[in-house]
Protein backbone atom coordinates (compact mmCIF):
# COMPACT_ATOMS: atom_id res chain seq x y z
CA UNK A 1 0.00 0.00 0.00
CA UNK A 2 1.63 3.25 -1.15
CA UNK A 3 -0.86 5.67 0.35
CA UNK A 4 0.58 8.54 2.36
CA UNK A 5 0.14 8.18 6.12
CA UNK A 6 0.47 10.47 9.13
CA UNK A 7 1.76 9.80 12.63
CA UNK A 8 0.60 11.50 15.86
CA UNK A 9 3.11 11.32 18.72
CA UNK A 10 1.68 12.31 22.11
CA UNK A 11 4.60 13.81 24.09
CA UNK A 12 2.84 16.22 26.45
CA UNK A 13 2.94 14.14 29.65
CA UNK A 14 4.81 15.00 32.85
CA UNK A 15 6.12 11.52 33.63
CA UNK A 16 4.83 11.39 37.21
CA UNK A 17 5.62 7.69 37.71
CA UNK A 18 9.17 8.24 36.46
CA UNK A 19 9.80 11.10 38.89
CA UNK A 20 12.61 13.61 38.42
CA UNK A 21 12.53 17.15 37.06
CA UNK A 22 12.70 16.36 33.35
CA UNK A 23 9.60 14.86 31.67
CA UNK A 24 10.56 11.30 30.72
CA UNK A 25 10.37 11.89 26.93
CA UNK A 26 13.42 14.15 27.35
CA UNK A 27 15.45 11.73 29.49
CA UNK A 28 18.56 10.37 27.79
CA UNK A 29 19.19 6.83 26.55
CA UNK A 30 22.71 6.26 25.23
CA UNK A 31 23.31 9.88 24.21
CA UNK A 32 19.90 10.77 22.71
CA UNK A 33 16.60 11.77 24.28
CA UNK A 34 13.78 9.21 24.29
CA UNK A 35 11.72 11.52 22.03
CA UNK A 36 14.60 11.83 19.54
CA UNK A 37 15.02 8.03 19.40
CA UNK A 38 11.29 7.48 18.91
CA UNK A 39 11.08 10.09 16.14
CA UNK A 40 14.13 8.82 14.30
CA UNK A 41 12.48 5.36 14.19
CA UNK A 42 9.15 6.79 12.99
CA UNK A 43 10.80 8.90 10.28
CA UNK A 44 11.91 5.63 8.65
CA UNK A 45 8.36 4.27 8.32
CA UNK A 46 7.53 4.11 4.57
CA UNK A 47 5.14 6.67 3.03
CA UNK A 48 4.97 9.03 5.99
CA UNK A 49 3.75 12.41 4.80
CA UNK A 50 3.93 14.07 8.21
CA UNK A 51 4.47 13.52 11.92
CA UNK A 52 2.81 15.76 14.48
CA UNK A 53 4.45 15.81 17.90
CA UNK A 54 2.05 16.93 20.63
CA UNK A 55 3.88 19.01 23.25
CA UNK A 56 2.85 20.47 26.58
CA UNK A 57 2.18 24.22 26.59
CA UNK A 58 5.18 24.83 28.85
CA UNK A 59 7.64 22.60 26.96
CA UNK A 60 11.04 24.29 26.66
CA UNK A 61 13.09 21.27 25.54
CA UNK A 62 11.64 20.58 22.08
CA UNK A 63 14.36 22.72 20.37
CA UNK A 64 16.94 20.17 21.64
CA UNK A 65 15.34 17.40 19.51
CA UNK A 66 17.20 17.10 16.17
CA UNK A 67 14.34 15.23 14.48
CA UNK A 68 12.41 18.52 14.70
CA UNK A 69 14.55 19.77 11.80
CA UNK A 70 13.01 17.25 9.40
CA UNK A 71 10.50 19.12 7.20
CA UNK A 72 7.89 16.38 7.78
CA UNK A 73 7.87 16.98 11.56
CA UNK A 74 5.30 19.44 12.98
CA UNK A 75 4.22 20.30 16.54
CA UNK A 76 1.00 21.24 18.28
CA UNK A 77 -0.04 21.80 21.90
CA UNK A 78 -1.66 19.00 23.91
CA UNK A 79 -4.06 18.80 26.85
CA UNK A 80 -4.45 17.54 30.41
CA UNK A 81 -4.93 13.90 29.42
CA UNK A 82 -3.35 11.66 26.80
CA UNK A 83 -6.71 11.46 25.00
CA UNK A 84 -6.93 15.27 24.78
CA UNK A 85 -3.37 15.43 23.46
CA UNK A 86 -4.10 12.81 20.78
CA UNK A 87 -7.27 14.69 19.85
CA UNK A 88 -5.23 17.90 19.39
CA UNK A 89 -2.80 15.97 17.18
CA UNK A 90 -5.67 14.64 15.06
CA UNK A 91 -7.08 18.16 14.63
CA UNK A 92 -3.71 19.14 13.18
CA UNK A 93 -3.62 16.10 10.88
CA UNK A 94 -7.14 16.84 9.61
CA UNK A 95 -6.05 20.41 8.77
CA UNK A 96 -3.45 18.90 6.41
CA UNK A 97 -5.15 15.95 4.72
CA UNK A 98 -8.46 14.26 4.07
CA UNK A 99 -10.37 12.31 6.76
CA UNK A 100 -9.74 8.92 5.10
CA UNK A 101 -5.98 9.24 5.64
CA UNK A 102 -4.51 6.47 7.79
CA UNK A 103 -2.85 7.74 10.95
CA UNK A 104 -0.64 5.90 13.40
CA UNK A 105 -0.70 7.12 17.01
CA UNK A 106 2.52 6.23 18.80
CA UNK A 107 3.61 7.13 22.37
CA UNK A 108 6.77 9.23 22.62
CA UNK A 109 7.65 6.96 25.55
CA UNK A 110 8.03 3.81 23.37
CA UNK A 111 11.46 4.32 21.75
CA UNK A 112 12.09 0.59 21.20
CA UNK A 113 9.53 0.35 18.39
CA UNK A 114 10.86 -1.58 15.39
CA UNK A 115 9.89 -0.96 11.77
CA UNK A 116 9.17 -4.66 11.30
CA UNK A 117 6.37 -4.45 13.88
CA UNK A 118 4.96 -1.22 12.38
CA UNK A 119 4.90 -3.03 9.04
CA UNK A 120 3.18 -6.10 10.59
CA UNK A 121 0.48 -3.80 11.97
CA UNK A 122 -0.21 -1.96 8.71
CA UNK A 123 -0.08 -5.16 6.61
CA UNK A 124 -2.53 -6.88 8.96
CA UNK A 125 -4.95 -3.96 9.00
CA UNK A 126 -4.85 -3.32 5.24
CA UNK A 127 -5.02 -7.01 4.29
CA UNK A 128 -7.88 -7.83 6.66
CA UNK A 129 -10.00 -4.86 5.68
CA UNK A 130 -10.40 -4.02 9.39
CA UNK A 131 -11.28 -0.41 10.23
CA UNK A 132 -8.11 -0.23 12.33
CA UNK A 133 -5.81 -2.12 14.64
CA UNK A 134 -3.17 -1.97 17.34
CA UNK A 135 0.09 -3.65 18.30
CA UNK A 136 -0.32 -5.76 21.43
CA UNK A 137 1.11 -8.80 23.24
CA UNK A 138 -0.75 -11.70 24.83
CA UNK A 139 -0.58 -11.55 28.64
CA UNK A 140 2.07 -13.98 29.90
CA UNK A 141 1.85 -13.87 33.69
CA UNK A 142 -0.89 -15.24 35.91
CA UNK A 143 -3.33 -12.43 36.69
CA UNK A 144 -4.83 -11.68 40.09
CA UNK A 145 -7.80 -9.52 40.99
CA UNK A 146 -6.83 -7.57 44.13
CA UNK A 147 -9.22 -6.97 47.02
CA UNK A 148 -9.43 -3.53 48.62
CA UNK A 149 -6.59 -4.46 51.03
CA UNK A 150 -4.27 -6.06 48.47
CA UNK A 151 -5.35 -9.58 49.24
CA UNK A 152 -6.04 -11.81 46.25
CA UNK A 153 -9.73 -11.92 45.53
CA UNK A 154 -9.43 -14.32 42.60
CA UNK A 155 -7.31 -15.48 39.69
CA UNK A 156 -8.34 -14.05 36.33
CA UNK A 157 -8.29 -16.20 33.21
CA UNK A 158 -5.60 -14.70 31.00
CA UNK A 159 -6.30 -16.81 27.92
CA UNK A 160 -8.10 -14.02 26.06
CA UNK A 161 -6.22 -11.06 27.51
CA UNK A 162 -3.73 -8.88 25.65
CA UNK A 163 -1.66 -5.88 26.66
CA UNK A 164 -2.24 -2.94 24.33
CA UNK A 165 0.73 -1.04 22.93
CA UNK A 166 1.19 1.58 20.23
CA UNK A 167 1.27 2.28 17.32
CA UNK A 168 -2.49 2.16 16.87
CA UNK A 169 -3.66 2.62 13.29
CA UNK A 170 -6.98 4.15 12.25
CA UNK A 171 -8.41 6.55 9.67
CA UNK A 172 -7.95 10.14 10.87
CA UNK A 173 -11.57 11.32 10.61
CA UNK A 174 -13.15 8.25 12.23
CA UNK A 175 -10.62 8.28 15.05
CA UNK A 176 -10.99 12.00 15.74
CA UNK A 177 -14.80 11.65 15.93
CA UNK A 178 -14.60 8.65 18.27
CA UNK A 179 -12.01 10.29 20.53
CA UNK A 180 -13.93 13.57 20.76
CA UNK A 181 -17.20 11.76 21.57
CA UNK A 182 -15.49 9.68 24.25
CA UNK A 183 -13.81 12.73 25.81
CA UNK A 184 -17.18 14.52 26.03
CA UNK A 185 -18.84 11.39 27.45
CA UNK A 186 -16.16 11.11 30.15
CA UNK A 187 -16.60 14.78 31.09
CA UNK A 188 -20.33 14.17 31.60
CA UNK A 189 -19.67 11.02 33.64
CA UNK A 190 -17.22 12.93 35.86
CA UNK A 191 -19.79 15.72 36.38
CA UNK A 192 -22.48 13.17 37.27
CA UNK A 193 -20.14 11.59 39.83
CA UNK A 194 -19.44 15.06 41.27
CA UNK A 195 -23.18 15.38 41.76
CA UNK A 196 -23.28 11.92 43.36
CA UNK A 197 -25.44 10.51 40.59
CA UNK A 198 -24.45 6.85 40.51
CA UNK A 199 -23.77 5.24 37.16
CA UNK A 200 -23.42 1.48 37.03
CA UNK A 201 -22.74 1.52 33.29
CA UNK A 202 -19.44 3.35 33.34
CA UNK A 203 -17.71 3.17 29.95
CA UNK A 204 -14.32 1.46 29.61
CA UNK A 205 -11.40 3.78 30.43
CA UNK A 206 -10.21 5.94 27.54
CA UNK A 207 -6.52 5.07 27.83
CA UNK A 208 -5.87 4.38 24.16
CA UNK A 209 -7.32 5.04 20.72
CA UNK A 210 -8.84 1.58 20.32
CA UNK A 211 -10.97 2.11 23.45
CA UNK A 212 -12.63 5.12 21.79
CA UNK A 213 -13.37 3.02 18.69
CA UNK A 214 -14.69 0.14 20.83
CA UNK A 215 -17.17 2.53 22.41
CA UNK A 216 -18.49 3.22 18.90
CA UNK A 217 -19.09 -0.52 18.46
CA UNK A 218 -16.03 -1.20 16.30
CA UNK A 219 -13.71 -4.19 16.78
CA UNK A 220 -10.13 -3.08 16.03
CA UNK A 221 -7.62 -5.79 15.14
CA UNK A 222 -5.06 -7.09 17.67
CA UNK A 223 -1.68 -7.56 15.98
CA UNK A 224 1.06 -9.25 17.99
CA UNK A 225 4.26 -7.23 18.47
CA UNK A 226 7.26 -9.56 18.11
CA UNK A 227 9.94 -7.13 19.36
CA UNK A 228 10.13 -5.44 22.79
CA UNK A 229 8.06 -2.24 22.71
CA UNK A 230 7.27 -1.47 26.34
CA UNK A 231 6.38 2.03 27.49
CA UNK A 232 9.09 3.68 29.54
CA UNK A 233 7.19 4.34 32.73
CA UNK A 234 9.38 3.82 35.82
CA UNK A 235 13.14 4.32 36.44
CA UNK A 236 13.91 0.60 36.03
CA UNK A 237 12.54 0.78 32.46
CA UNK A 238 15.40 3.16 31.54
CA UNK A 239 17.95 0.54 32.53
CA UNK A 240 16.24 -2.20 30.52
CA UNK A 241 15.70 0.05 27.47
CA UNK A 242 19.35 1.13 27.55
CA UNK A 243 20.49 -2.48 27.46
CA UNK A 244 18.10 -3.35 24.61
CA UNK A 245 19.08 -0.31 22.53
CA UNK A 246 22.76 -1.18 23.04
CA UNK A 247 22.05 -4.73 21.84
CA UNK A 248 20.07 -3.45 18.81
CA UNK A 249 22.96 -1.19 17.79
CA UNK A 250 25.71 -3.80 18.09
N1 LIG B 1 0.82 12.18 27.13
C1 LIG B 1 0.39 13.33 26.47
N2 LIG B 1 -0.45 14.22 27.13
C2 LIG B 1 -0.84 13.98 28.37
C3 LIG B 1 -0.44 12.80 29.05
C4 LIG B 1 0.40 11.90 28.38
O1 LIG B 1 0.77 13.57 25.33
N3 LIG B 1 -1.62 14.88 28.99
C5 LIG B 1 1.77 11.27 26.43
C6 LIG B 1 3.06 11.04 27.21
O2 LIG B 1 3.99 12.10 26.96
C7 LIG B 1 3.51 9.68 26.72
C8 LIG B 1 2.21 8.99 26.29
O3 LIG B 1 1.20 9.99 26.29
O4 LIG B 1 4.37 9.76 25.59
C9 LIG B 1 1.87 7.84 27.22
O5 LIG B 1 1.51 8.35 28.50
P1 LIG B 1 2.23 7.97 29.88
O6 LIG B 1 3.18 6.87 29.70
O7 LIG B 1 1.17 7.85 30.90
O8 LIG B 1 3.13 9.28 30.15
P2 LIG B 1 2.97 10.36 31.30
O9 LIG B 1 1.55 10.74 31.42
O10 LIG B 1 3.97 11.43 31.01
O11 LIG B 1 3.46 9.53 32.58
P3 LIG B 1 2.69 9.43 34.01
O12 LIG B 1 1.34 8.83 33.70
O13 LIG B 1 3.57 8.55 34.83
O14 LIG B 1 2.59 10.85 34.52
MG1 LIG C 1 0.04 9.25 32.00
Coordinates of N, CA, C and O and ligand atoms in Angstrom, one line a residue, residues 13-17 24 80-82 231 233, ligand 2:
X13 N 3.1 14.6 28.3 CA 2.9 14.1 29.6 C 4.0 14.7 30.6 O 5.0 15.2 30.1
X14 N 3.8 14.5 31.9 CA 4.8 15.0 32.8 C 5.7 13.9 33.4 O 6.7 14.1 34.1
X15 N 5.3 12.6 33.1 CA 6.1 11.5 33.6 C 6.1 11.4 35.2 O 7.2 11.2 35.8
X16 N 4.9 11.4 35.7 CA 4.8 11.4 37.2 C 5.4 10.1 37.8 O 6.1 10.1 38.8
X17 N 5.1 9.0 37.2 CA 5.6 7.7 37.7 C 7.1 7.6 37.6 O 7.8 6.8 38.3
X24 N 9.8 12.5 31.1 CA 10.6 11.3 30.7 C 10.9 11.3 29.2 O 11.9 10.7 28.8
X80 N -4.7 18.1 29.1 CA -4.5 17.5 30.4 C -4.3 16.0 30.4 O -3.7 15.5 31.3
X81 N -5.0 15.4 29.5 CA -4.9 13.9 29.4 C -4.3 13.5 28.1 O -4.3 14.2 27.1
X82 N -3.9 12.2 28.0 CA -3.3 11.7 26.8 C -4.4 11.8 25.7 O -4.1 12.1 24.6
X231 N 6.4 0.6 27.3 CA 6.4 2.0 27.5 C 7.3 2.4 28.7 O 7.2 1.8 29.7
X233 N 8.1 3.8 31.7 CA 7.2 4.3 32.7 C 7.9 4.6 34.1 O 7.7 5.7 34.6
Ligands
LIG2 MG1 0.0 9.2 32.0

